PDB file of C-alpha atoms and ligand atoms in Angstrom:
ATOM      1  CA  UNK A   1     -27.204-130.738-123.305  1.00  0.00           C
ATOM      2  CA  UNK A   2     -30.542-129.632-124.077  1.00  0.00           C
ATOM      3  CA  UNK A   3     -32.109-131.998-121.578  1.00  0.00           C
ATOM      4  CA  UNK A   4     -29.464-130.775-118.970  1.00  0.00           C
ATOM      5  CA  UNK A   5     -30.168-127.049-119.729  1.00  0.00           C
ATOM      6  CA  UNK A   6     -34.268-127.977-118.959  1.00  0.00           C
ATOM      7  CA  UNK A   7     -33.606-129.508-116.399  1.00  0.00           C
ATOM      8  CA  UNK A   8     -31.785-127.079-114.835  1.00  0.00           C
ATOM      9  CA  UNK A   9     -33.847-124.166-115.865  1.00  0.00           C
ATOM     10  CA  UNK A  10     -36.562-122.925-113.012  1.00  0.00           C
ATOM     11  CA  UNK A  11     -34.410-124.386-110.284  1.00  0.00           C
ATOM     12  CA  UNK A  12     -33.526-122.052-107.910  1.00  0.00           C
ATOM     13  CA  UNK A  13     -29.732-121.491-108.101  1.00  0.00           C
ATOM     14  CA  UNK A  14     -28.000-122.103-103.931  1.00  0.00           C
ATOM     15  CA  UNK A  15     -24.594-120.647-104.147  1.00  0.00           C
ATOM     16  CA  UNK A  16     -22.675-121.678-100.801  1.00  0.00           C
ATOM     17  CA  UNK A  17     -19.286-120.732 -99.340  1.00  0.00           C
ATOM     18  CA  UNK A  18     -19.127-124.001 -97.125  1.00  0.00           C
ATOM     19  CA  UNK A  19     -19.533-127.681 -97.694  1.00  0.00           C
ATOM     20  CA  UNK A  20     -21.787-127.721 -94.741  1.00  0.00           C
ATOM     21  CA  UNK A  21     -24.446-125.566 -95.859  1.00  0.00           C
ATOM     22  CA  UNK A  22     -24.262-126.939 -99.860  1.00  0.00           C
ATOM     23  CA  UNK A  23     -24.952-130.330 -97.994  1.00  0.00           C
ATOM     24  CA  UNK A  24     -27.656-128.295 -96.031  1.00  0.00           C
ATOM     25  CA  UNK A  25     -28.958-126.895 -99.235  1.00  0.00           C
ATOM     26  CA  UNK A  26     -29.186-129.778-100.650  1.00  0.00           C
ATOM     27  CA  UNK A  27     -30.931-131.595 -98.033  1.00  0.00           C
ATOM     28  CA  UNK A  28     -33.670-128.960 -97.684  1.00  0.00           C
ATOM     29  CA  UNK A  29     -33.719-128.057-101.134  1.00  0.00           C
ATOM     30  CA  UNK A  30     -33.804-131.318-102.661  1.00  0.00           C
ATOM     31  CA  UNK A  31     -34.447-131.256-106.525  1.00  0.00           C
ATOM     32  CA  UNK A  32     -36.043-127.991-106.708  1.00  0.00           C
ATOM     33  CA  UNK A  33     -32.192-125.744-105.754  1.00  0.00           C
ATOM     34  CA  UNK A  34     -29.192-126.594-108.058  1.00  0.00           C
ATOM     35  CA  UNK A  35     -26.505-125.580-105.143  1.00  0.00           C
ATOM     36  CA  UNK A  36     -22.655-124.735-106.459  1.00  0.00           C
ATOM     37  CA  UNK A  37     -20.211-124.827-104.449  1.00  0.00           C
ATOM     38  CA  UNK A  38     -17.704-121.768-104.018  1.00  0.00           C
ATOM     39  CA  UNK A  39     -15.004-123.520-101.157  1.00  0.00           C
ATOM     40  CA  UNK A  40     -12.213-124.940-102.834  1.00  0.00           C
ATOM     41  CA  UNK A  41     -11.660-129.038-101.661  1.00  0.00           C
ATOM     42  CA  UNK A  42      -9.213-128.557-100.069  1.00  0.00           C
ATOM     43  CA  UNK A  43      -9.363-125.410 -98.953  1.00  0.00           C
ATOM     44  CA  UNK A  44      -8.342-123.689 -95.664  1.00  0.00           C
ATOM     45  CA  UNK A  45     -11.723-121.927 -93.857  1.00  0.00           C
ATOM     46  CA  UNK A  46      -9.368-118.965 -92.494  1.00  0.00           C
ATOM     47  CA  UNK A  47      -7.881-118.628 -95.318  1.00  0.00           C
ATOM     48  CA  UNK A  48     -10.411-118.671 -98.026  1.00  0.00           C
ATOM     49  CA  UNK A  49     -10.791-115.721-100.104  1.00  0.00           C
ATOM     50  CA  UNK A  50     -13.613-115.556-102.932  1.00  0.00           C
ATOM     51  CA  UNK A  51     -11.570-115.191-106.710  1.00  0.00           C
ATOM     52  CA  UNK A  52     -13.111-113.697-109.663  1.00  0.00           C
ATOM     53  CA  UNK A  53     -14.799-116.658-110.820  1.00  0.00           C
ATOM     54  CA  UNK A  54     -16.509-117.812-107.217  1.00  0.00           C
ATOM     55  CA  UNK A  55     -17.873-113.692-107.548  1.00  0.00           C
ATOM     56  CA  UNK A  56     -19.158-114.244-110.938  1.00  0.00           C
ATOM     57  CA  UNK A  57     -20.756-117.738-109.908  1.00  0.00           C
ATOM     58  CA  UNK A  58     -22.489-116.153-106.874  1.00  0.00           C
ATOM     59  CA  UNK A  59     -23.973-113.618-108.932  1.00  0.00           C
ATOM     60  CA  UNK A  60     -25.899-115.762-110.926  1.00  0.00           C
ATOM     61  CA  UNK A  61     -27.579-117.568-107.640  1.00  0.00           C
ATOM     62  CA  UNK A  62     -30.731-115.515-106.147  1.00  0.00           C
ATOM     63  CA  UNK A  63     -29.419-117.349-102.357  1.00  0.00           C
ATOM     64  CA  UNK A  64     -25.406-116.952-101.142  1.00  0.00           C
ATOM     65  CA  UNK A  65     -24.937-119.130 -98.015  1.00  0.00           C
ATOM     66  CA  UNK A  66     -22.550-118.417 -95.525  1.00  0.00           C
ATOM     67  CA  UNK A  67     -21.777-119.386 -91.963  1.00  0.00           C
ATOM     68  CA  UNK A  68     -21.346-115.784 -90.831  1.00  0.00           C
ATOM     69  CA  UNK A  69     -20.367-114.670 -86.971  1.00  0.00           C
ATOM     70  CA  UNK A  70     -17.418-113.446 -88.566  1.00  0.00           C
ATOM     71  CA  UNK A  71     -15.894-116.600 -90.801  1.00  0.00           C
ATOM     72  CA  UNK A  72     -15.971-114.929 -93.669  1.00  0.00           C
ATOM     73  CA  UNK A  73     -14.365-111.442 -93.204  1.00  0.00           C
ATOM     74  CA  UNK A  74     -14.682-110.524 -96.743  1.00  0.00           C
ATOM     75  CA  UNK A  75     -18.575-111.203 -96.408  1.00  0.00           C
ATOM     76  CA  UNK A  76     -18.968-107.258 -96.916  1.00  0.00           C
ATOM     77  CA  UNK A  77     -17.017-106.929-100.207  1.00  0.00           C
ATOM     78  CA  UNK A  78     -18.800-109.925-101.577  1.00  0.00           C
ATOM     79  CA  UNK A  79     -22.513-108.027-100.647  1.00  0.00           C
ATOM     80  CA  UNK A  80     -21.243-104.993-102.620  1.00  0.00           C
ATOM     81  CA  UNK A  81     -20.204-107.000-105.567  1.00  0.00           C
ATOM     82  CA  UNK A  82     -23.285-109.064-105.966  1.00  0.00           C
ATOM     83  CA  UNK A  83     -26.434-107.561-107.387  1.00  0.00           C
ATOM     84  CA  UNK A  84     -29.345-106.153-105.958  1.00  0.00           C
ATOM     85  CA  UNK A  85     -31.476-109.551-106.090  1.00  0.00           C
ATOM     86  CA  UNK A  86     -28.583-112.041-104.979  1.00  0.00           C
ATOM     87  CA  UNK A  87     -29.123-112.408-101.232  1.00  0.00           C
ATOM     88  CA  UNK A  88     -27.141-113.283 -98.695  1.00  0.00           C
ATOM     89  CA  UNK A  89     -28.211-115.592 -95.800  1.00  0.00           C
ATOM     90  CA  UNK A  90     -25.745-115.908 -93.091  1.00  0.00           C
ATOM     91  CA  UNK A  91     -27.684-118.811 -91.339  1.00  0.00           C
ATOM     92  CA  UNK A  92     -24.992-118.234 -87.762  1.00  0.00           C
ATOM     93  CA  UNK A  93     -27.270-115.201 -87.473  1.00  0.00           C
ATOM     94  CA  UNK A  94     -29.802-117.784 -86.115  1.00  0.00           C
ATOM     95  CA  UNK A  95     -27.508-119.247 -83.686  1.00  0.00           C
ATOM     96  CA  UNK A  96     -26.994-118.122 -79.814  1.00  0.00           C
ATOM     97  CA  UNK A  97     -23.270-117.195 -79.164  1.00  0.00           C
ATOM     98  CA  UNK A  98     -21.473-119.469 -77.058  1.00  0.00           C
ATOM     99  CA  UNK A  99     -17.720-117.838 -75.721  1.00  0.00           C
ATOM    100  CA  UNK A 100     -14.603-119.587 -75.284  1.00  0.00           C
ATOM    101  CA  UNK A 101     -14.429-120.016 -71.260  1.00  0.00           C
ATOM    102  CA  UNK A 102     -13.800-117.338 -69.280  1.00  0.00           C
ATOM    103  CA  UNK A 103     -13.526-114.515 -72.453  1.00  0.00           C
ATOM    104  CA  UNK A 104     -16.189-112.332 -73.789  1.00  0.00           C
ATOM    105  CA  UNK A 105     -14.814-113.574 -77.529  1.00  0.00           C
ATOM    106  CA  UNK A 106     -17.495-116.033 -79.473  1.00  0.00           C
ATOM    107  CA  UNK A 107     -16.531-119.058 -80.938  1.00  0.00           C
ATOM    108  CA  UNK A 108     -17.983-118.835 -85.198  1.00  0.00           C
ATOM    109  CA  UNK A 109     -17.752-122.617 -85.857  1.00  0.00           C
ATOM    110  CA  UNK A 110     -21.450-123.158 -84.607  1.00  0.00           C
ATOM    111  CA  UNK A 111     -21.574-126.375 -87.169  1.00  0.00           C
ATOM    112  CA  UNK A 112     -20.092-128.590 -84.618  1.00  0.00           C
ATOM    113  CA  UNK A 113     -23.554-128.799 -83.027  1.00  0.00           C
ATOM    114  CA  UNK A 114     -26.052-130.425 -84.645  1.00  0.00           C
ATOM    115  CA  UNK A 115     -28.871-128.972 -82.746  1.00  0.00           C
ATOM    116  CA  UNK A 116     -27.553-125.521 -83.888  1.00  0.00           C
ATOM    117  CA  UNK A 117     -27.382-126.994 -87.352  1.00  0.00           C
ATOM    118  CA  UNK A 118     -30.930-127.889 -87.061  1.00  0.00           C
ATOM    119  CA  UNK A 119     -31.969-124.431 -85.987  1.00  0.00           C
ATOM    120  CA  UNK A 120     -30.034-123.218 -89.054  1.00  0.00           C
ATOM    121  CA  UNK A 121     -32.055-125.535 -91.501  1.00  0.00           C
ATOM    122  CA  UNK A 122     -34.745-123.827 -90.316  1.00  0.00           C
ATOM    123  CA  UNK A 123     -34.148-120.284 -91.331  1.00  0.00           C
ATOM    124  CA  UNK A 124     -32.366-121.688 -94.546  1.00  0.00           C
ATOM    125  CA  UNK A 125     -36.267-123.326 -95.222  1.00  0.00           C
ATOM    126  CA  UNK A 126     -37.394-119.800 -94.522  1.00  0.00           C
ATOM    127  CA  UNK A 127     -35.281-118.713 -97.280  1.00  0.00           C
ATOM    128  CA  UNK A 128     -36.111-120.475 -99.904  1.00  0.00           C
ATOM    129  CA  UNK A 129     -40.010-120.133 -99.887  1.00  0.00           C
ATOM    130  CA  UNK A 130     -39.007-116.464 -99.958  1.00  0.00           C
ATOM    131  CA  UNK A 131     -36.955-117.379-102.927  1.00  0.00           C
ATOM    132  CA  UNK A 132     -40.125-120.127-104.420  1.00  0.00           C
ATOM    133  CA  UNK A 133     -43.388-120.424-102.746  1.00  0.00           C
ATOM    134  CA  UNK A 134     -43.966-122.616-104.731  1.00  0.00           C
ATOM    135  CA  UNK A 135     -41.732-125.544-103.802  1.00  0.00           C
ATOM    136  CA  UNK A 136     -43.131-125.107 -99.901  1.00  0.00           C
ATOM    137  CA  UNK A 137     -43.903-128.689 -99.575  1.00  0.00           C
ATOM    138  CA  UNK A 138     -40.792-129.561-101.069  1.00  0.00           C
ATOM    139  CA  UNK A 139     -38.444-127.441 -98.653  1.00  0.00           C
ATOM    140  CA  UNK A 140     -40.370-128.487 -96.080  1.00  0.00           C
ATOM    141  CA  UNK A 141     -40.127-132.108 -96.269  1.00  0.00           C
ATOM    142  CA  UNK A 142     -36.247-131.823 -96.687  1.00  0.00           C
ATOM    143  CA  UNK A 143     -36.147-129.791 -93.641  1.00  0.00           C
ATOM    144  CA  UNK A 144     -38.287-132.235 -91.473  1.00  0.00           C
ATOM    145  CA  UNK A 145     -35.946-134.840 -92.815  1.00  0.00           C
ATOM    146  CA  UNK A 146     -32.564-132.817 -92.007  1.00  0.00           C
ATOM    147  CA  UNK A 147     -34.150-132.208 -88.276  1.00  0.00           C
ATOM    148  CA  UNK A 148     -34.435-135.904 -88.328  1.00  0.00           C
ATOM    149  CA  UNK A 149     -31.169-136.757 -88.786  1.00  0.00           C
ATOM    150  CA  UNK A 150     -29.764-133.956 -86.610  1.00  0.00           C
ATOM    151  CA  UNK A 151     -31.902-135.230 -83.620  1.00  0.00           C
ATOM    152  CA  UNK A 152     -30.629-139.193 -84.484  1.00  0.00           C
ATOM    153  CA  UNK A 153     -26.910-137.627 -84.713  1.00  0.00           C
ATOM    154  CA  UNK A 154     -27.353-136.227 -80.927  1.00  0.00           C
ATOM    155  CA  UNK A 155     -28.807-139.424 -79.938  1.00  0.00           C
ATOM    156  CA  UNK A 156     -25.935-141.257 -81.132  1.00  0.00           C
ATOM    157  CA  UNK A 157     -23.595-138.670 -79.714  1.00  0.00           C
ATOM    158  CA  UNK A 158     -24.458-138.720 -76.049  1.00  0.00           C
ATOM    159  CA  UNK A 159     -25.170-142.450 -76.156  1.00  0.00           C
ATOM    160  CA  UNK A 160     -21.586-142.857 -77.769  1.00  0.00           C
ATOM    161  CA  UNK A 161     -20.049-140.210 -74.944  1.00  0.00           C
ATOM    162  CA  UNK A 162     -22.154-142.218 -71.625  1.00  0.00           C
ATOM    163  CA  UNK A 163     -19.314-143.954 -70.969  1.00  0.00           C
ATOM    164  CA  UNK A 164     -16.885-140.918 -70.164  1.00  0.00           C
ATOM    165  CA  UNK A 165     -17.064-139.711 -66.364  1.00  0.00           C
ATOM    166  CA  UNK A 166     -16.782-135.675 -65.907  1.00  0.00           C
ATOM    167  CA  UNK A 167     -13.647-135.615 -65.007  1.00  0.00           C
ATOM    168  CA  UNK A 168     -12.599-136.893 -68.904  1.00  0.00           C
ATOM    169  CA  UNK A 169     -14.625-134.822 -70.559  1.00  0.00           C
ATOM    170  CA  UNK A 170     -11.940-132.013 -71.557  1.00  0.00           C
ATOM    171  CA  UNK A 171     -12.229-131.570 -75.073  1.00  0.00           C
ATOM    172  CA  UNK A 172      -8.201-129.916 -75.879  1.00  0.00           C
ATOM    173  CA  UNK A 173      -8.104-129.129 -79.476  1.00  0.00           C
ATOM    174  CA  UNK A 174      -5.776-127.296 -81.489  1.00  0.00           C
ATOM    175  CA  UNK A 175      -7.909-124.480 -81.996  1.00  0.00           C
ATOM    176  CA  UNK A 176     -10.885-122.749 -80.490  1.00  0.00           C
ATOM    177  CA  UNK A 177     -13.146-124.749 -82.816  1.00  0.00           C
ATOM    178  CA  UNK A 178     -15.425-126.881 -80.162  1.00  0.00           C
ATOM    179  CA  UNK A 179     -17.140-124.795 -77.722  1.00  0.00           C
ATOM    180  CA  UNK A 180     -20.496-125.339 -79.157  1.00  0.00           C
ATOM    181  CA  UNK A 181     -20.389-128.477 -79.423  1.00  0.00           C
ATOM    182  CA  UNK A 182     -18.848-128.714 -75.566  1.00  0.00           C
ATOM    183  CA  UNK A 183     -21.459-126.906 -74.426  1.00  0.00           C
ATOM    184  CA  UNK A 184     -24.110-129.385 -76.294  1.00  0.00           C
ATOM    185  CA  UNK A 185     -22.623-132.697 -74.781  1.00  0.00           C
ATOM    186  CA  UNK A 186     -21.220-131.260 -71.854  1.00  0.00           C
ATOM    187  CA  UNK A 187     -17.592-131.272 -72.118  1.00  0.00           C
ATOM    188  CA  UNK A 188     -15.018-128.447 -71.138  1.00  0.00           C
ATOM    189  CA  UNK A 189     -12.835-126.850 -74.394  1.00  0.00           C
ATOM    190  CA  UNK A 190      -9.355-126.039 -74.002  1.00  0.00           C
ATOM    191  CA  UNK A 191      -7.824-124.624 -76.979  1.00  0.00           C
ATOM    192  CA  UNK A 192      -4.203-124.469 -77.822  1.00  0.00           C
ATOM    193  CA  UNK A 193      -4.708-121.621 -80.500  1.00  0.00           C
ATOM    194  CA  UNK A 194      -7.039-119.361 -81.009  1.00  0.00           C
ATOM    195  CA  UNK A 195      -9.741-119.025 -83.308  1.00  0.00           C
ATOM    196  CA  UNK A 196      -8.335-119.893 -86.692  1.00  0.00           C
ATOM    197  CA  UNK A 197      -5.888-122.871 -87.322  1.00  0.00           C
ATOM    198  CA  UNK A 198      -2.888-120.428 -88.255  1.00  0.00           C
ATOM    199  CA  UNK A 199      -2.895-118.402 -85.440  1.00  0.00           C
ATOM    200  CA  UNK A 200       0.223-119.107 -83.005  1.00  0.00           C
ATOM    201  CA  UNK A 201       0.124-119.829 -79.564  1.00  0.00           C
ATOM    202  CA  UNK A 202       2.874-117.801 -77.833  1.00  0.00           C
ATOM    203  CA  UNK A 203       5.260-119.092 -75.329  1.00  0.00           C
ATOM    204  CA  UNK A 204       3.099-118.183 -71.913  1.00  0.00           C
ATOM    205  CA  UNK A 205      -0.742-119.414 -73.634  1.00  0.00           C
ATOM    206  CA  UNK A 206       1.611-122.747 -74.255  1.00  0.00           C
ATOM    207  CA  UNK A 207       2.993-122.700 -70.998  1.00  0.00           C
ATOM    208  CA  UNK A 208      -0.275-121.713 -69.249  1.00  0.00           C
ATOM    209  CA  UNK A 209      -2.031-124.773 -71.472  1.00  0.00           C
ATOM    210  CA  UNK A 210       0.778-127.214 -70.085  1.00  0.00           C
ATOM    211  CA  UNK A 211      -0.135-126.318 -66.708  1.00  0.00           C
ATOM    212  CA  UNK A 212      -3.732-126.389 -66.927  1.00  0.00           C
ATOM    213  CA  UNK A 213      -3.050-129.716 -68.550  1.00  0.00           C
ATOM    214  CA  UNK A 214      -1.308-131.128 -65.578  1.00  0.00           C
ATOM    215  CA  UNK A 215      -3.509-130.144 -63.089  1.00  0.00           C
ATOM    216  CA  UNK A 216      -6.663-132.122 -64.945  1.00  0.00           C
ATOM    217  CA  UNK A 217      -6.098-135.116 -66.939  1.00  0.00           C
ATOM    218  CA  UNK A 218      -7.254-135.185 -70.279  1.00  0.00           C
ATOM    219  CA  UNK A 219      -6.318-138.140 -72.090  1.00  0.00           C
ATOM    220  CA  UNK A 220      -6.459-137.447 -74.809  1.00  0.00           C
ATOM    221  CA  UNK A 221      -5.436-134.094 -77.226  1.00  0.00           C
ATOM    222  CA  UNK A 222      -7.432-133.520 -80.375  1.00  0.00           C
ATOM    223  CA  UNK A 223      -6.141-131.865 -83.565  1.00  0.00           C
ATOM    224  CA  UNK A 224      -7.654-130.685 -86.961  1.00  0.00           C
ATOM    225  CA  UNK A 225      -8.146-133.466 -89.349  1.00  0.00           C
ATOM    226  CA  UNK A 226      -6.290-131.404 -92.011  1.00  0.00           C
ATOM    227  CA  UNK A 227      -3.397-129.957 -89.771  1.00  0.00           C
ATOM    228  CA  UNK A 228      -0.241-131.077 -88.842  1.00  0.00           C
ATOM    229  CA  UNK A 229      -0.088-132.002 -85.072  1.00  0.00           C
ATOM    230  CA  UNK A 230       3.176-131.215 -84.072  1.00  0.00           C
ATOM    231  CA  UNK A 231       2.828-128.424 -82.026  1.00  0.00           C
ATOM    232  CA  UNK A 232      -0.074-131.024 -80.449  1.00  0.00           C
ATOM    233  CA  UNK A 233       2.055-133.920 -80.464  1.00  0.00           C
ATOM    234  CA  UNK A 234       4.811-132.603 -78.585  1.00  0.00           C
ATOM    235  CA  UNK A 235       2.699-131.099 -75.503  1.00  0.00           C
ATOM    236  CA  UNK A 236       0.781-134.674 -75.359  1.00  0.00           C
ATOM    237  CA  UNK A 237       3.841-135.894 -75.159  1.00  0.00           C
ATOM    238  CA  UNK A 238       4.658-133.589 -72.075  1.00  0.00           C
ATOM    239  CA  UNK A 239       1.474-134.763 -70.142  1.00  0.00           C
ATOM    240  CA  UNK A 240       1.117-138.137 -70.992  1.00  0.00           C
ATOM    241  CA  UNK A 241      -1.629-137.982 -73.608  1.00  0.00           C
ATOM    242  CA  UNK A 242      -2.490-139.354 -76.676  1.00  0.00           C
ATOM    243  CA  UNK A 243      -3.736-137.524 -79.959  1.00  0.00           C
ATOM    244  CA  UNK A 244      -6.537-137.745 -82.313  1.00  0.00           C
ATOM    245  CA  UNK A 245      -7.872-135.841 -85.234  1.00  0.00           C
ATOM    246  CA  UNK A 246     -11.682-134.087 -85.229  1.00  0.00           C
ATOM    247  CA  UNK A 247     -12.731-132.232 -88.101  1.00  0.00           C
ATOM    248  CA  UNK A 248     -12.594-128.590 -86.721  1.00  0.00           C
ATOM    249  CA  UNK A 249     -13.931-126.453 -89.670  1.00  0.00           C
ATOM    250  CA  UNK A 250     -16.044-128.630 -91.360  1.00  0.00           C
ATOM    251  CA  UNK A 251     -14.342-129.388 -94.083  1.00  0.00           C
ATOM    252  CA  UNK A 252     -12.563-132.886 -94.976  1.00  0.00           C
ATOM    253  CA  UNK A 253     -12.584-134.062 -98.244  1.00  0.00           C
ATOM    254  CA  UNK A 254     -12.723-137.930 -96.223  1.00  0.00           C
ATOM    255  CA  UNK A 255     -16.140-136.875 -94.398  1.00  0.00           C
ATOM    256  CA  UNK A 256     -17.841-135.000 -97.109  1.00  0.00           C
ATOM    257  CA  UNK A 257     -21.911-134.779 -95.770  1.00  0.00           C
ATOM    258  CA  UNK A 258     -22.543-133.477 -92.095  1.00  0.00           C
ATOM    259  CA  UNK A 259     -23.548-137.003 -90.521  1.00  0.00           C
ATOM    260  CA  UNK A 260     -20.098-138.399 -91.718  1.00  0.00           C
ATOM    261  CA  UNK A 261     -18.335-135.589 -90.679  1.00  0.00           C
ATOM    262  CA  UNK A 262     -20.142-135.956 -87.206  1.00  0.00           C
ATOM    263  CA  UNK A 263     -19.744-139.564 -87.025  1.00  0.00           C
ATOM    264  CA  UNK A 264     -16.107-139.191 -87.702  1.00  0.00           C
ATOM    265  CA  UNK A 265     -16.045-136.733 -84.280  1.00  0.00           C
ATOM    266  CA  UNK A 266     -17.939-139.222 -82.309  1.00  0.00           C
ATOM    267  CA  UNK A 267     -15.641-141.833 -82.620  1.00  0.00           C
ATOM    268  CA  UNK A 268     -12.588-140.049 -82.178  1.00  0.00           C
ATOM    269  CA  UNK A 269     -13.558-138.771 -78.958  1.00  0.00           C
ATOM    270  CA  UNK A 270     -15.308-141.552 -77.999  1.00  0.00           C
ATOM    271  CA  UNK A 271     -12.140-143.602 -78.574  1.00  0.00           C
ATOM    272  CA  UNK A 272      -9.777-140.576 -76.869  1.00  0.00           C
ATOM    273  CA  UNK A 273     -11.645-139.879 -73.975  1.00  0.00           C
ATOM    274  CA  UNK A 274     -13.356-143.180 -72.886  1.00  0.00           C
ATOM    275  CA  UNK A 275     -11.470-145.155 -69.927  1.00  0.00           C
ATOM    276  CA  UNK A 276      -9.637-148.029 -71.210  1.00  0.00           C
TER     277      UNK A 276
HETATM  278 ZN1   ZN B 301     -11.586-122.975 -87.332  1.00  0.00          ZN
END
């Protein structure tokens, strides 16, 4: 115990309210940021609501991480509870909007490109020499080393996605979860819901999606990993498509680091969307 508590002691506590940006933290901030983690496993990302206990943890950490660009409505409560010298870094500040097509209305789940997570390891590398100077070389050789593997994940990403011709590259998902990442590898998004997974799609967006549907020819209809697909299954069904999972929010307790995560994505749409 003693050993644990020195070991501990003069690392800078990361607290984080995704799995994405503890595994960011912990990348960049190698040995020198103790990171905890505040999203349940198996939580819901629209759903999530900070208890008592995840307030009480984030007070003790000097950094709270969030994706911001709206995920985390109750981002302003949380500010007011914390104390003066608990910041908190909402690292989708960083990142360009990117709408769902044809609306003025942003798409938050910015994760899904790695280039954008790159940009955000940046700022979170920022944040931490604020936090200790003294670790600079540290944060900075983590954050050379995230870039890294963000730039190898894009390789393997459009050398995995060469194969589809335009006319494939629809990207329908359950909800509006892939724009930036469309907009990265150059596919179109069609989403079924809206933003968050529980939202419903009313009787004329699903009839409008069937049609849209019919007139291009997506193979291929994508839900959350952590959904259930009927609503997804049943209009595939109606258009002669298949179904796949992607994970949408980021969180999966199967792909629990970014490159799995991404890998996972890859494949499935690699596998949907690729002629046979
Ligand atoms: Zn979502």
């Amino acid at each position: 115990m003693a050993l644990l508590a020195l070991g501990a002691q003069g690392s800078l506590k990361v607290a984080s309210l995704h799995p994405l940006l503890s595994d960011m933290a912990r990348s960049v901030g190698g040995t020198a940021v103790e990171v905890v983690d505040l999203f349940p496993k198996n939580g819901e990302l629209h759903a999530f609501e900070p208890t008592a206990a995840d307030i009480a943890a984030a007070a003790g950490a000097q950094l709270v991480l969030a994706c911001g660009k709206g995920v985390e409505p109750y981002l302003e409560d949380l500010r007011d509870s914390l104390p003066a010298r608990t910041q908190v870094l909402e690292l989708g500040q960083n990142i360009p909007d990117v709408y769902l097509p044809g609306t003025r209305i942003a798409d938050p789940h910015w994760w899904n490109s790695p280039s954008a997570m790159k940009r955000a390891s940046r700022a979170l590398r920022a944040a931490l020499e604020a936090c200790d100077p003294g670790q600079k070389a540290t944060f900075s050789k983590g954050q050379r080393a995230y870039a890294a593997q963000m730039d190898t994940l894009v390789r393997e990403a459009r050398l995995a996605f060469a194969g589809i011709p335009q006319e494939r590259r629809i990207l329908v998902c359950s909800h509006a979860a892939m724009n930036h990442f469309c907009k990265e590898f150059g596919f179109t998004a069609v989403a079924v819901h809206g933003i968050a997974q529980e939202s419903e799609g009313d009787t004329a967006s699903l009839a409008r999606i069937l049609t849209q549907l019919r007139s291009q020819s997506a193979p291929c209809l994508f839900y959350g990993a952590n959904e259930t697909p009927k609503i997804l299954q049943t209009i595939a069904s109606q258009v002669n498509a298949t179904t796949r999972p992607l994970v949408l929010d980021g969180i999966y307790p199967a792909t629990p680091t970014y490159a799995e995560l991404f890998r996972f994505n890859i494949k499935n749409i690699k596998d949907g969307l690729s002629p046979r």
